[in-house]
mmCIF file with all atom_site columns, C-alpha atoms in Angstrom:
data_model
loop_
_atom_site.group_PDB
_atom_site.id
_atom_site.type_symbol
_atom_site.label_atom_id
_atom_site.label_alt_id
_atom_site.label_comp_id
_atom_site.label_asym_id
_atom_site.label_entity_id
_atom_site.label_seq_id
_atom_site.pdbx_PDB_ins_code
_atom_site.Cartn_x
_atom_site.Cartn_y
_atom_site.Cartn_z
_atom_site.occupancy
_atom_site.B_iso_or_equiv
_atom_site.pdbx_formal_charge
_atom_site.auth_seq_id
_atom_site.auth_comp_id
_atom_site.auth_asym_id
_atom_site.auth_atom_id
_atom_site.pdbx_PDB_model_num
ATOM 1  C CA . UNK I 1 1  ? 42.585  144.570 -110.480 1.00 50.00 ? 1  UNK I CA 1
ATOM 2  C CA . UNK I 1 2  ? 45.912  143.562 -111.888 1.00 52.00 ? 2  UNK I CA 1
ATOM 3  C CA . UNK I 1 3  ? 45.544  145.972 -114.762 1.00 61.00 ? 3  UNK I CA 1
ATOM 4  C CA . UNK I 1 4  ? 44.735  148.794 -112.353 1.00 64.00 ? 4  UNK I CA 1
ATOM 5  C CA . UNK I 1 5  ? 47.883  148.158 -110.311 1.00 68.00 ? 5  UNK I CA 1
ATOM 6  C CA . UNK I 1 6  ? 50.013  147.889 -113.421 1.00 68.00 ? 6  UNK I CA 1
ATOM 7  C CA . UNK I 1 7  ? 48.523  151.134 -114.741 1.00 66.00 ? 7  UNK I CA 1
ATOM 8  C CA . UNK I 1 8  ? 49.321  152.959 -111.492 1.00 68.00 ? 8  UNK I CA 1
ATOM 9  C CA . UNK I 1 9  ? 52.878  151.653 -111.542 1.00 69.00 ? 9  UNK I CA 1
ATOM 10 C CA . UNK I 1 10 ? 53.322  152.835 -115.100 1.00 70.00 ? 10 UNK I CA 1
ATOM 11 C CA . UNK I 1 11 ? 51.926  156.249 -114.214 1.00 70.00 ? 11 UNK I CA 1
ATOM 12 C CA . UNK I 1 12 ? 54.179  156.460 -111.174 1.00 67.00 ? 12 UNK I CA 1
ATOM 13 C CA . UNK I 1 13 ? 57.197  155.489 -113.259 1.00 67.00 ? 13 UNK I CA 1
ATOM 14 C CA . UNK I 1 14 ? 56.272  158.033 -115.922 1.00 68.00 ? 14 UNK I CA 1
ATOM 15 C CA . UNK I 1 15 ? 55.813  160.724 -113.290 1.00 67.00 ? 15 UNK I CA 1
ATOM 16 C CA . UNK I 1 16 ? 59.138  159.865 -111.676 1.00 66.00 ? 16 UNK I CA 1
ATOM 17 C CA . UNK I 1 17 ? 60.840  159.930 -115.070 1.00 69.00 ? 17 UNK I CA 1
ATOM 18 C CA . UNK I 1 18 ? 59.279  163.318 -115.867 1.00 64.00 ? 18 UNK I CA 1
ATOM 19 C CA . UNK I 1 19 ? 60.446  164.721 -112.529 1.00 63.00 ? 19 UNK I CA 1
ATOM 20 C CA . UNK I 1 20 ? 63.969  163.429 -113.103 1.00 61.00 ? 20 UNK I CA 1
ATOM 21 C CA . UNK I 1 21 ? 64.032  164.987 -116.551 1.00 63.00 ? 21 UNK I CA 1
ATOM 22 C CA . UNK I 1 22 ? 62.728  168.263 -115.159 1.00 57.00 ? 22 UNK I CA 1
ATOM 23 C CA . UNK I 1 23 ? 65.471  168.249 -112.546 1.00 58.00 ? 23 UNK I CA 1
ATOM 24 C CA . UNK I 1 24 ? 68.100  167.394 -115.138 1.00 58.00 ? 24 UNK I CA 1
ATOM 25 C CA . UNK I 1 25 ? 67.085  170.124 -117.545 1.00 62.00 ? 25 UNK I CA 1
ATOM 26 C CA . UNK I 1 26 ? 67.033  172.767 -114.842 1.00 67.00 ? 26 UNK I CA 1
ATOM 27 C CA . UNK I 1 27 ? 70.640  173.931 -114.594 1.00 72.00 ? 27 UNK I CA 1
ATOM 28 C CA . UNK I 1 28 ? 71.705  176.736 -112.310 1.00 82.00 ? 28 UNK I CA 1
ATOM 29 C CA . UNK I 1 29 ? 73.192  179.427 -114.506 1.00 88.00 ? 29 UNK I CA 1
ATOM 30 C CA . UNK I 1 30 ? 73.109  183.140 -115.080 1.00 90.00 ? 30 UNK I CA 1
ATOM 31 C CA . UNK I 1 31 ? 71.010  184.557 -117.861 1.00 94.00 ? 31 UNK I CA 1
ATOM 32 C CA . UNK I 1 32 ? 72.429  186.914 -120.444 1.00 95.00 ? 32 UNK I CA 1
ATOM 33 C CA . UNK I 1 33 ? 70.404  189.760 -118.964 1.00 96.00 ? 33 UNK I CA 1
ATOM 34 C CA . UNK I 1 34 ? 71.838  189.160 -115.490 1.00 95.00 ? 34 UNK I CA 1
ATOM 35 C CA . UNK I 1 35 ? 75.384  189.138 -116.857 1.00 96.00 ? 35 UNK I CA 1
ATOM 36 C CA . UNK I 1 36 ? 74.811  192.369 -118.791 1.00 97.00 ? 36 UNK I CA 1
ATOM 37 C CA . UNK I 1 37 ? 73.402  194.074 -115.701 1.00 97.00 ? 37 UNK I CA 1
ATOM 38 C CA . UNK I 1 38 ? 76.428  193.032 -113.628 1.00 97.00 ? 38 UNK I CA 1
ATOM 39 C CA . UNK I 1 39 ? 78.835  194.236 -116.327 1.00 97.00 ? 39 UNK I CA 1
ATOM 40 C CA . UNK I 1 40 ? 77.019  197.570 -116.522 1.00 97.00 ? 40 UNK I CA 1
ATOM 41 C CA . UNK I 1 41 ? 77.165  198.035 -112.746 1.00 97.00 ? 41 UNK I CA 1
ATOM 42 C CA . UNK I 1 42 ? 80.855  197.137 -112.666 1.00 96.00 ? 42 UNK I CA 1
ATOM 43 C CA . UNK I 1 43 ? 81.655  199.589 -115.457 1.00 95.00 ? 43 UNK I CA 1
ATOM 44 C CA . UNK I 1 44 ? 79.841  202.372 -113.606 1.00 95.00 ? 44 UNK I CA 1
ATOM 45 C CA . UNK I 1 45 ? 81.771  201.620 -110.414 1.00 93.00 ? 45 UNK I CA 1
ATOM 46 C CA . UNK I 1 46 ? 85.107  201.520 -112.237 1.00 91.00 ? 46 UNK I CA 1
ATOM 47 C CA . UNK I 1 47 ? 84.431  204.729 -114.166 1.00 90.00 ? 47 UNK I CA 1
ATOM 48 C CA . UNK I 1 48 ? 83.516  206.615 -110.999 1.00 90.00 ? 48 UNK I CA 1
ATOM 49 C CA . UNK I 1 49 ? 86.458  205.295 -108.989 1.00 87.00 ? 49 UNK I CA 1
ATOM 50 C CA . UNK I 1 50 ? 89.213  205.871 -111.574 1.00 86.00 ? 50 UNK I CA 1
ATOM 51 C CA . UNK I 1 51 ? 89.612  209.609 -110.868 1.00 81.00 ? 51 UNK I CA 1
ATOM 52 C CA . UNK I 1 52 ? 89.961  208.890 -107.163 1.00 79.00 ? 52 UNK I CA 1
ATOM 53 C CA . UNK I 1 53 ? 92.565  206.208 -107.808 1.00 78.00 ? 53 UNK I CA 1
ATOM 54 C CA . UNK I 1 54 ? 94.535  208.517 -110.103 1.00 77.00 ? 54 UNK I CA 1
ATOM 55 C CA . UNK I 1 55 ? 94.569  211.106 -107.329 1.00 71.00 ? 55 UNK I CA 1
ATOM 56 C CA . UNK I 1 56 ? 96.138  208.569 -104.985 1.00 70.00 ? 56 UNK I CA 1
ATOM 57 C CA . UNK I 1 57 ? 99.045  208.137 -107.361 1.00 66.00 ? 57 UNK I CA 1
ATOM 58 C CA . UNK I 1 58 ? 99.637  211.872 -107.443 1.00 66.00 ? 58 UNK I CA 1
ATOM 59 C CA . UNK I 1 59 ? 99.451  212.075 -103.670 1.00 66.00 ? 59 UNK I CA 1
ATOM 60 C CA . UNK I 1 60 ? 102.161 209.444 -103.417 1.00 65.00 ? 60 UNK I CA 1
ATOM 61 C CA . UNK I 1 61 ? 104.365 211.419 -105.801 1.00 68.00 ? 61 UNK I CA 1
ATOM 62 C CA . UNK I 1 62 ? 103.715 214.614 -103.861 1.00 72.00 ? 62 UNK I CA 1
ATOM 63 C CA . UNK I 1 63 ? 104.586 212.884 -100.614 1.00 78.00 ? 63 UNK I CA 1
ATOM 64 C CA . UNK I 1 64 ? 107.840 211.670 -102.136 1.00 82.00 ? 64 UNK I CA 1
ATOM 65 C CA . UNK I 1 65 ? 108.658 215.172 -103.356 1.00 83.00 ? 65 UNK I CA 1
ATOM 66 C CA . UNK I 1 66 ? 107.866 216.639 -99.935  1.00 84.00 ? 66 UNK I CA 1
ATOM 67 C CA . UNK I 1 67 ? 110.186 214.131 -98.281  1.00 88.00 ? 67 UNK I CA 1
ATOM 68 C CA . UNK I 1 68 ? 112.947 215.035 -100.720 1.00 89.00 ? 68 UNK I CA 1
ATOM 69 C CA . UNK I 1 69 ? 112.555 218.751 -99.930  1.00 90.00 ? 69 UNK I CA 1
ATOM 70 C CA . UNK I 1 70 ? 112.727 218.013 -96.199  1.00 91.00 ? 70 UNK I CA 1
ATOM 71 C CA . UNK I 1 71 ? 115.891 215.951 -96.694  1.00 93.00 ? 71 UNK I CA 1
ATOM 72 C CA . UNK I 1 72 ? 117.431 218.769 -98.734  1.00 93.00 ? 72 UNK I CA 1
ATOM 73 C CA . UNK I 1 73 ? 116.552 221.307 -96.031  1.00 93.00 ? 73 UNK I CA 1
ATOM 74 C CA . UNK I 1 74 ? 118.107 219.110 -93.338  1.00 94.00 ? 74 UNK I CA 1
ATOM 75 C CA . UNK I 1 75 ? 121.245 218.687 -95.424  1.00 93.00 ? 75 UNK I CA 1
ATOM 76 C CA . UNK I 1 76 ? 121.459 222.450 -96.044  1.00 93.00 ? 76 UNK I CA 1
ATOM 77 C CA . UNK I 1 77 ? 121.096 223.076 -92.316  1.00 93.00 ? 77 UNK I CA 1
ATOM 78 C CA . UNK I 1 78 ? 123.896 220.595 -91.529  1.00 94.00 ? 78 UNK I CA 1
ATOM 79 C CA . UNK I 1 79 ? 126.185 222.232 -94.085  1.00 92.00 ? 79 UNK I CA 1
ATOM 80 C CA . UNK I 1 80 ? 125.377 225.690 -92.717  1.00 93.00 ? 80 UNK I CA 1
ATOM 81 C CA . UNK I 1 81 ? 126.107 224.622 -89.130  1.00 93.00 ? 81 UNK I CA 1
ATOM 82 C CA . UNK I 1 82 ? 129.295 222.785 -90.087  1.00 94.00 ? 82 UNK I CA 1
ATOM 83 C CA . UNK I 1 83 ? 130.691 225.678 -92.169  1.00 94.00 ? 83 UNK I CA 1
ATOM 84 C CA . UNK I 1 84 ? 129.180 228.424 -90.006  1.00 91.00 ? 84 UNK I CA 1
ATOM 85 C CA . UNK I 1 85 ? 127.900 230.170 -93.075  1.00 90.00 ? 85 UNK I CA 1
ATOM 86 C CA . UNK I 1 86 ? 124.695 230.892 -94.892  1.00 90.00 ? 86 UNK I CA 1
ATOM 87 C CA . UNK I 1 87 ? 123.435 228.269 -97.292  1.00 86.00 ? 87 UNK I CA 1
ATOM 88 C CA . UNK I 1 88 ? 121.004 229.063 -100.082 1.00 86.00 ? 88 UNK I CA 1
ATOM 89 C CA . UNK I 1 89 ? 118.766 226.596 -101.809 1.00 82.00 ? 89 UNK I CA 1
ATOM 90 C CA . UNK I 1 90 ? 117.673 227.294 -105.348 1.00 83.00 ? 90 UNK I CA 1
#
């Protein structure tokens, strides 16, 4: 009977040790395939959004140019009213 109890304890200890080792060897990480898929998806998103982002920069420049033209027109109007003459913008 004593041998049977000792045997069960040894088996239980071995099973517990195996479970601990299994838990230790299992590390949460990304596989190479998962990383490559994410990089591919990100490159597709970036390549499709770059033209739209470049257009935003041009829109900002156009808005700045439009504001400058409006300021020039206002200034020309003020000069024309002050001098009571025609003002031409070239």
